[in-house]
Amino acid sequence: MKILVTGAAGLVGSHVARRLAREHEVQALKHGELDITDRAAVRRCLLHEKPALIFNCAVLQVDDSEQQPAQAQAVNVAGPGFLAETASEVGAEIVHFSTQYAFDGEPVGRLPYTIHNEPRPVNNYGRTKVAGEAAVLAACARSYIVRTSWVYGSGKNSFLCTVHNDLKAGKRVRAIDDIWSSTTSVDDLIERVMTIRATGRYGIYHVVNGGICSYYGFALEAGRSLGLTRGQIDPLIEIIHERDMKRLAARPRYTPLRCLLSERLGLPPMRDWRAALAEYVGTG
Ligand SMILES: NC(=O)c1ccc[n+]([C@@H]2O[C@H](COP(=O)([O-])OP(=O)(O)OC[C@H]3O[C@@H](n4cnc5c(N)ncnc54)[C@H](OP(=O)(O)O)[C@@H]3O)[C@@H](O)[C@H]2O)c1
């Protein structure tokens, strides 16, 4: 199958491109190669390539979306719409990633969010991502919207991606203990998305590993997976609080996800986050 990946230098995009190239003809386009906010360029590219499946992995991140609202609208809403409308024209399916930031994260301790929960974003990233979902759904009937959360994998310099290496090297890390969510191994995310895609059941999915943790809980578990004791881990982790962080964009506090459509399709639950993290820590 011919698959086109946008935002292919990012965390999800680079892994999607690498993983799917084992079995498919993949065209991985970085930002410099296809700017999804350029409608004419999107049309030219898709009409020429005629992919069977598009993965939109391009995004403007959380604080940037707060600071640059026009760019957030362009990358997170208009661009996905251009991809979806042209997908429709060339008969392609589209996988568009979205986020747990669709939700407000209150109250702490609530049941995991399902597709029946009304989105209520607390920042501009979340608002534009929710609008982007709607733009894709409106423009292409053959679309999969995949909301995911706290994704980690090799190659990105983010807390979730690198905390195990810092602990292994004996470096001190700072970990937030007052926001919680589902976490997602990028490998598990891709496998599940391809399983979903094989069902041909279009719609909105929540794809995450099982269970809930805070960044602090994630760091502790990464340390345990490395074989470190609490006596070794505790001096390496400085606990900090989201409420003390001076961030541009507010973060929702408690956003675990649950996938009703996967359950309806009879797909097995995604493995627990600790098992996925242990495998990741073991491989790098
Ligand atoms: N990572 C997570 O924890 C997480 C959680 C929930 C949902 N998601 C979703 O997963 C998807 C992928 O996220 P990610 O973590 O892989 O993001 P990422 O690592 O920040 O990668 C995003 C990529 O998009 C590119 N990009 C930005 N503007 C673009 C444009 N106009 N045209 C084409 N490419 C553009 C960026 O390139 P430049 O840097 O060169 O601009 C970057 O390579 C997003 O939809 C995101 O909402 C991610």
Tab-separated table of C-alpha atoms and ligand atoms in Angstrom:
chain	number	residue	atom	x	y	z
A	1	MET	CA	0.000	0.000	0.000
A	2	LYS	CA	1.202	3.528	-0.693
A	3	ILE	CA	1.279	5.586	2.517
A	4	LEU	CA	2.071	9.267	2.823
A	5	VAL	CA	3.256	10.655	6.175
A	6	THR	CA	3.270	14.361	7.011
A	7	GLY	CA	5.267	15.866	9.878
A	8	ALA	CA	7.656	12.958	9.338
A	9	ALA	CA	10.525	14.392	11.389
A	10	GLY	CA	8.451	14.459	14.579
A	11	LEU	CA	8.161	11.774	17.239
A	12	VAL	CA	5.071	10.032	15.882
A	13	GLY	CA	5.783	10.775	12.214
A	14	SER	CA	9.329	9.390	12.254
A	15	HIS	CA	8.221	6.181	13.961
A	16	VAL	CA	5.201	5.746	11.689
A	17	ALA	CA	7.408	6.189	8.625
A	18	ARG	CA	10.064	3.747	9.829
A	19	ARG	CA	7.663	1.099	11.073
A	20	LEU	CA	5.372	1.073	8.043
A	21	ALA	CA	8.234	1.109	5.531
A	22	ARG	CA	8.841	-2.540	6.478
A	23	GLU	CA	5.626	-3.568	4.731
A	24	HIS	CA	4.481	-0.645	2.622
A	25	GLU	CA	5.649	1.964	0.180
A	26	VAL	CA	6.043	4.978	2.449
A	27	GLN	CA	6.586	8.559	1.453
A	28	ALA	CA	7.727	10.402	4.568
A	29	LEU	CA	7.485	14.177	4.184
A	30	LYS	CA	9.108	16.501	6.688
A	31	HIS	CA	7.876	20.028	7.276
A	32	GLY	CA	10.368	21.399	4.717
A	33	GLU	CA	9.102	18.932	2.112
A	34	LEU	CA	5.375	19.506	2.589
A	35	ASP	CA	3.893	22.395	4.538
A	36	ILE	CA	0.359	21.229	5.269
A	37	THR	CA	-0.853	24.823	5.630
A	38	ASP	CA	-0.168	25.391	1.920
A	39	ARG	CA	-3.375	24.221	0.271
A	40	ALA	CA	-2.010	24.280	-3.267
A	41	ALA	CA	1.089	22.315	-2.227
A	42	VAL	CA	-1.048	19.727	-0.426
A	43	ARG	CA	-3.246	19.296	-3.500
A	44	ARG	CA	-0.280	19.066	-5.864
A	45	CYS	CA	1.428	16.489	-3.689
A	46	LEU	CA	-1.568	14.229	-3.074
A	47	LEU	CA	-2.880	14.371	-6.646
A	48	HIS	CA	0.574	13.407	-7.848
A	49	GLU	CA	1.331	10.702	-5.258
A	50	LYS	CA	-2.190	9.251	-4.978
A	51	PRO	CA	-1.568	7.481	-1.665
A	52	ALA	CA	-4.056	4.913	-0.365
A	53	LEU	CA	-3.505	6.100	3.220
A	54	ILE	CA	-2.342	9.381	4.745
A	55	PHE	CA	-0.945	9.766	8.256
A	56	ASN	CA	-1.086	13.377	9.396
A	57	CYS	CA	1.553	13.705	12.110
A	58	ALA	CA	2.153	17.449	11.708
A	59	VAL	CA	1.275	19.615	14.676
A	60	LEU	CA	2.040	22.913	16.366
A	61	GLN	CA	2.843	22.070	19.972
A	62	VAL	CA	1.150	23.238	23.173
A	63	ASP	CA	2.928	26.425	24.243
A	64	ASP	CA	3.602	27.470	20.638
A	65	SER	CA	-0.136	27.198	19.970
A	66	GLU	CA	-0.808	29.578	22.837
A	67	GLN	CA	1.784	32.060	21.620
A	68	GLN	CA	0.995	31.833	17.891
A	69	PRO	CA	-2.782	31.409	17.578
A	70	ALA	CA	-2.884	32.092	13.823
A	71	GLN	CA	-0.210	29.488	13.161
A	72	ALA	CA	-2.008	27.034	15.470
A	73	GLN	CA	-5.181	27.532	13.453
A	74	ALA	CA	-3.239	26.966	10.237
A	75	VAL	CA	-1.322	23.832	11.314
A	76	ASN	CA	-3.837	22.167	13.623
A	77	VAL	CA	-7.095	23.034	11.829
A	78	ALA	CA	-6.731	24.303	8.259
A	79	GLY	CA	-3.873	21.985	7.239
A	80	PRO	CA	-5.623	18.799	8.392
A	81	GLY	CA	-8.699	20.021	6.500
A	82	PHE	CA	-6.671	20.459	3.285
A	83	LEU	CA	-5.242	16.951	3.662
A	84	ALA	CA	-8.669	15.469	4.328
A	85	GLU	CA	-10.436	17.208	1.440
A	86	THR	CA	-7.764	16.068	-0.996
A	87	ALA	CA	-7.743	12.573	0.533
A	88	SER	CA	-11.404	12.446	-0.282
A	89	GLU	CA	-10.713	13.552	-3.843
A	90	VAL	CA	-8.073	10.863	-4.471
A	91	GLY	CA	-9.975	8.139	-2.597
A	92	ALA	CA	-7.462	7.876	0.239
A	93	GLU	CA	-8.099	7.142	3.891
A	94	ILE	CA	-6.632	9.485	6.486
A	95	VAL	CA	-5.366	8.880	10.001
A	96	HIS	CA	-5.286	12.148	11.921
A	97	PHE	CA	-3.784	12.265	15.412
A	98	SER	CA	-5.410	14.203	18.182
A	99	THR	CA	-4.965	14.516	21.900
A	100	GLN	CA	-6.209	14.051	25.455
A	101	TYR	CA	-6.002	17.854	25.609
A	102	ALA	CA	-9.441	17.793	24.012
A	103	PHE	CA	-10.645	17.473	27.618
A	104	ASP	CA	-10.503	19.738	30.653
A	105	GLY	CA	-9.111	17.105	33.025
A	106	GLU	CA	-11.510	17.771	35.909
A	107	PRO	CA	-12.179	16.431	38.413
A	108	VAL	CA	-9.052	14.519	39.374
A	109	GLY	CA	-9.983	10.855	39.876
A	110	ARG	CA	-12.802	10.884	37.313
A	111	LEU	CA	-13.463	7.934	35.017
A	112	PRO	CA	-11.323	7.808	31.855
A	113	TYR	CA	-12.635	9.926	28.993
A	114	THR	CA	-14.461	8.140	26.187
A	115	ILE	CA	-15.736	9.469	22.863
A	116	HIS	CA	-19.050	10.174	24.593
A	117	ASN	CA	-17.462	12.867	26.738
A	118	GLU	CA	-17.864	16.348	25.354
A	119	PRO	CA	-14.511	17.965	24.490
A	120	ARG	CA	-13.801	20.966	26.689
A	121	PRO	CA	-10.232	22.111	26.041
A	122	VAL	CA	-8.471	24.452	28.449
A	123	ASN	CA	-5.884	25.874	26.058
A	124	ASN	CA	-5.510	26.940	22.447
A	125	TYR	CA	-3.698	23.752	21.464
A	126	GLY	CA	-6.676	21.716	22.688
A	127	ARG	CA	-9.184	24.054	21.025
A	128	THR	CA	-7.409	23.899	17.679
A	129	LYS	CA	-6.926	20.123	17.908
A	130	VAL	CA	-10.655	19.633	18.525
A	131	ALA	CA	-11.445	21.948	15.610
A	132	GLY	CA	-8.948	19.974	13.501
A	133	GLU	CA	-10.788	16.737	14.264
A	134	ALA	CA	-14.014	18.326	13.050
A	135	ALA	CA	-12.350	19.677	9.903
A	136	VAL	CA	-11.036	16.213	8.997
A	137	LEU	CA	-14.322	14.457	9.732
A	138	ALA	CA	-16.248	16.999	7.672
A	139	ALA	CA	-13.945	16.755	4.661
A	140	CYS	CA	-13.274	13.006	4.443
A	141	ALA	CA	-15.705	10.213	5.237
A	142	ARG	CA	-12.848	7.720	5.332
A	143	SER	CA	-11.062	9.169	8.350
A	144	TYR	CA	-9.732	7.795	11.599
A	145	ILE	CA	-9.259	10.353	14.355
A	146	VAL	CA	-6.812	8.927	16.867
A	147	ARG	CA	-6.649	10.715	20.193
A	148	THR	CA	-3.622	9.663	22.152
A	149	SER	CA	-1.772	10.857	25.219
A	150	TRP	CA	1.771	11.298	26.575
A	151	VAL	CA	3.479	9.470	23.730
A	152	TYR	CA	7.088	8.353	24.113
A	153	GLY	CA	9.660	6.630	21.950
A	154	SER	CA	13.224	7.015	20.795
A	155	GLY	CA	14.547	10.119	19.092
A	156	LYS	CA	12.776	12.967	20.890
A	157	ASN	CA	14.140	15.128	23.633
A	158	SER	CA	11.194	15.154	26.029
A	159	PHE	CA	10.772	14.087	29.652
A	160	LEU	CA	8.898	10.883	28.837
A	161	CYS	CA	11.318	9.909	26.082
A	162	THR	CA	14.554	10.473	27.991
A	163	VAL	CA	13.946	10.187	31.748
A	164	HIS	CA	15.160	6.573	31.867
A	165	ASN	CA	18.462	7.502	30.256
A	166	ASP	CA	18.959	10.372	32.694
A	167	LEU	CA	18.316	8.106	35.674
A	168	LYS	CA	20.623	5.454	34.233
A	169	ALA	CA	23.366	8.076	33.915
A	170	GLY	CA	22.784	9.182	37.529
A	171	LYS	CA	21.483	12.596	36.402
A	172	ARG	CA	18.951	14.434	38.522
A	173	VAL	CA	15.525	14.984	36.922
A	174	ARG	CA	12.551	17.161	37.831
A	175	ALA	CA	9.175	15.400	37.693
A	176	ILE	CA	5.675	16.852	38.009
A	177	ASP	CA	3.474	14.979	40.472
A	178	ASP	CA	0.122	16.765	40.157
A	179	ILE	CA	-1.042	15.986	36.632
A	180	TRP	CA	-1.982	12.521	35.469
A	181	SER	CA	-2.836	10.876	32.191
A	182	SER	CA	-2.601	7.743	30.101
A	183	THR	CA	0.797	7.134	28.540
A	184	THR	CA	1.457	5.591	25.137
A	185	SER	CA	4.398	3.735	23.676
A	186	VAL	CA	4.725	4.989	20.113
A	187	ASP	CA	5.256	1.401	18.926
A	188	ASP	CA	2.023	0.269	20.579
A	189	LEU	CA	0.223	3.296	19.140
A	190	ILE	CA	1.248	2.437	15.583
A	191	GLU	CA	0.418	-1.270	15.903
A	192	ARG	CA	-3.038	-0.481	17.244
A	193	VAL	CA	-3.732	2.150	14.606
A	194	MET	CA	-2.883	-0.297	11.850
A	195	THR	CA	-5.151	-2.902	13.473
A	196	ILE	CA	-7.952	-0.345	13.628
A	197	ARG	CA	-7.330	0.675	10.033
A	198	ALA	CA	-7.611	-2.951	8.918
A	199	THR	CA	-11.166	-3.052	10.321
A	200	GLY	CA	-12.275	-0.242	8.010
A	201	ARG	CA	-14.384	1.192	10.852
A	202	TYR	CA	-13.980	4.960	10.579
A	203	GLY	CA	-14.449	7.209	13.594
A	204	ILE	CA	-12.828	8.621	16.706
A	205	TYR	CA	-10.512	6.358	18.710
A	206	HIS	CA	-8.670	6.764	21.993
A	207	VAL	CA	-5.404	4.836	21.693
A	208	VAL	CA	-3.299	4.647	24.869
A	209	ASN	CA	-1.675	2.026	27.077
A	210	GLY	CA	-3.708	0.838	30.063
A	211	GLY	CA	-3.467	2.572	33.447
A	212	ILE	CA	-2.780	6.083	34.673
A	213	CYS	CA	0.274	7.850	36.082
A	214	SER	CA	1.799	11.238	36.774
A	215	TYR	CA	5.140	12.291	35.310
A	216	TYR	CA	6.586	11.487	38.732
A	217	GLY	CA	5.018	8.003	38.691
A	218	PHE	CA	6.421	7.502	35.204
A	219	ALA	CA	9.924	8.429	36.365
A	220	LEU	CA	9.692	6.101	39.374
A	221	GLU	CA	8.585	3.239	37.164
A	222	ALA	CA	11.346	3.955	34.641
A	223	GLY	CA	13.845	3.705	37.500
A	224	ARG	CA	12.330	0.448	38.732
A	225	SER	CA	12.478	-0.971	35.215
A	226	LEU	CA	16.186	-0.176	35.152
A	227	GLY	CA	16.576	-2.291	38.294
A	228	LEU	CA	17.208	0.691	40.586
A	229	THR	CA	15.966	0.643	44.196
A	230	ARG	CA	13.922	3.461	45.765
A	231	GLY	CA	17.057	4.347	47.704
A	232	GLN	CA	18.849	4.927	44.419
A	233	ILE	CA	15.939	6.562	42.572
A	234	ASP	CA	14.653	9.008	45.186
A	235	PRO	CA	17.756	11.221	45.383
A	236	LEU	CA	17.674	11.563	41.577
A	237	ILE	CA	14.098	12.835	41.328
A	238	GLU	CA	13.115	16.330	42.396
A	239	ILE	CA	9.334	16.503	42.685
A	240	ILE	CA	7.814	19.653	41.217
A	241	HIS	CA	4.206	20.781	40.803
A	242	GLU	CA	2.336	21.857	37.695
A	243	ARG	CA	0.603	24.532	39.772
A	244	ASP	CA	4.002	26.200	40.317
A	245	MET	CA	5.070	26.077	36.676
A	246	LYS	CA	4.816	29.325	34.810
A	247	ARG	CA	3.709	27.895	31.478
A	248	LEU	CA	2.231	29.781	28.581
A	249	ALA	CA	-0.607	27.271	28.172
A	250	ALA	CA	-2.619	25.718	31.001
A	251	ARG	CA	-2.448	21.930	31.207
A	252	PRO	CA	-5.497	19.774	31.995
A	253	ARG	CA	-4.868	17.883	35.251
A	254	TYR	CA	-6.381	14.431	34.817
A	255	THR	CA	-6.947	13.077	31.335
A	256	PRO	CA	-6.886	9.265	31.182
A	257	LEU	CA	-8.528	7.875	28.047
A	258	ARG	CA	-10.540	4.752	27.292
A	259	CYS	CA	-11.390	3.462	23.814
A	260	LEU	CA	-15.015	2.413	23.431
A	261	LEU	CA	-14.718	1.729	19.699
A	262	SER	CA	-11.807	-0.685	20.183
A	263	GLU	CA	-13.872	-2.497	22.799
A	264	ARG	CA	-16.826	-2.680	20.440
A	265	LEU	CA	-14.600	-4.051	17.703
A	266	GLY	CA	-13.472	-6.784	20.116
A	267	LEU	CA	-9.859	-5.628	20.131
A	268	PRO	CA	-7.952	-6.736	23.244
A	269	PRO	CA	-7.086	-4.036	25.791
A	270	MET	CA	-3.793	-2.269	25.137
A	271	ARG	CA	-1.103	-3.542	27.514
A	272	ASP	CA	-0.507	-1.811	30.821
A	273	TRP	CA	1.759	1.254	30.697
A	274	ARG	CA	4.306	-0.385	33.005
A	275	ALA	CA	4.847	-3.295	30.615
A	276	ALA	CA	5.230	-0.945	27.658
A	277	LEU	CA	7.642	1.279	29.593
A	278	ALA	CA	9.717	-1.706	30.754
A	279	GLU	CA	10.170	-2.783	27.150
A	280	TYR	CA	11.161	0.732	26.094
A	281	VAL	CA	13.644	1.084	28.959
A	282	GLY	CA	15.095	-2.329	28.069
A	283	THR	CA	15.742	-1.342	24.490
A	284	GLY	CA	17.450	1.949	25.043
B	1	LIG	N1	3.759	13.473	21.716
B	1	LIG	C1	2.713	13.370	22.501
B	1	LIG	O1	2.845	13.163	23.719
B	1	LIG	C2	1.319	13.453	21.937
B	1	LIG	C3	0.240	13.323	22.818
B	1	LIG	C4	-1.050	13.410	22.316
B	1	LIG	C5	-1.259	13.607	20.975
B	1	LIG	N2	-0.199	13.749	20.130
B	1	LIG	C6	-0.476	14.004	18.714
B	1	LIG	O2	0.369	13.235	17.883
B	1	LIG	C7	0.652	13.955	16.694
B	1	LIG	C8	2.151	13.999	16.458
B	1	LIG	O3	2.768	14.643	17.560
B	1	LIG	P1	4.332	14.535	17.844
B	1	LIG	O4	4.515	14.379	19.294
B	1	LIG	O5	4.959	13.565	16.914
B	1	LIG	O6	4.782	16.022	17.451
B	1	LIG	P2	6.250	16.579	17.131
B	1	LIG	O7	7.289	15.607	17.607
B	1	LIG	O8	6.266	17.970	17.658
B	1	LIG	O9	6.278	16.582	15.550
B	1	LIG	C9	5.436	17.418	14.827
B	1	LIG	C10	6.055	17.650	13.472
B	1	LIG	O10	5.146	18.466	12.712
B	1	LIG	C11	5.944	19.317	11.917
B	1	LIG	N3	5.193	20.485	11.463
B	1	LIG	C12	4.870	21.624	12.124
B	1	LIG	N4	4.185	22.449	11.328
B	1	LIG	C13	4.059	21.831	10.118
B	1	LIG	C14	3.472	22.178	8.882
B	1	LIG	N5	2.880	23.374	8.714
B	1	LIG	N6	3.534	21.298	7.854
B	1	LIG	C15	4.147	20.103	8.020
B	1	LIG	N7	4.754	19.729	9.147
B	1	LIG	C16	4.699	20.580	10.195
B	1	LIG	C17	7.085	19.702	12.823
B	1	LIG	O11	8.173	20.166	12.052
B	1	LIG	P3	9.026	21.459	12.539
B	1	LIG	O12	9.478	21.130	13.924
B	1	LIG	O13	10.115	21.534	11.534
B	1	LIG	O14	8.072	22.612	12.491
B	1	LIG	C18	7.389	18.379	13.520
B	1	LIG	O15	8.370	17.631	12.808
B	1	LIG	C19	-0.011	15.316	16.859
B	1	LIG	O16	-1.246	15.323	16.203
B	1	LIG	C20	-0.216	15.454	18.344
B	1	LIG	O17	-1.336	16.270	18.646
B	1	LIG	C21	1.095	13.670	20.574
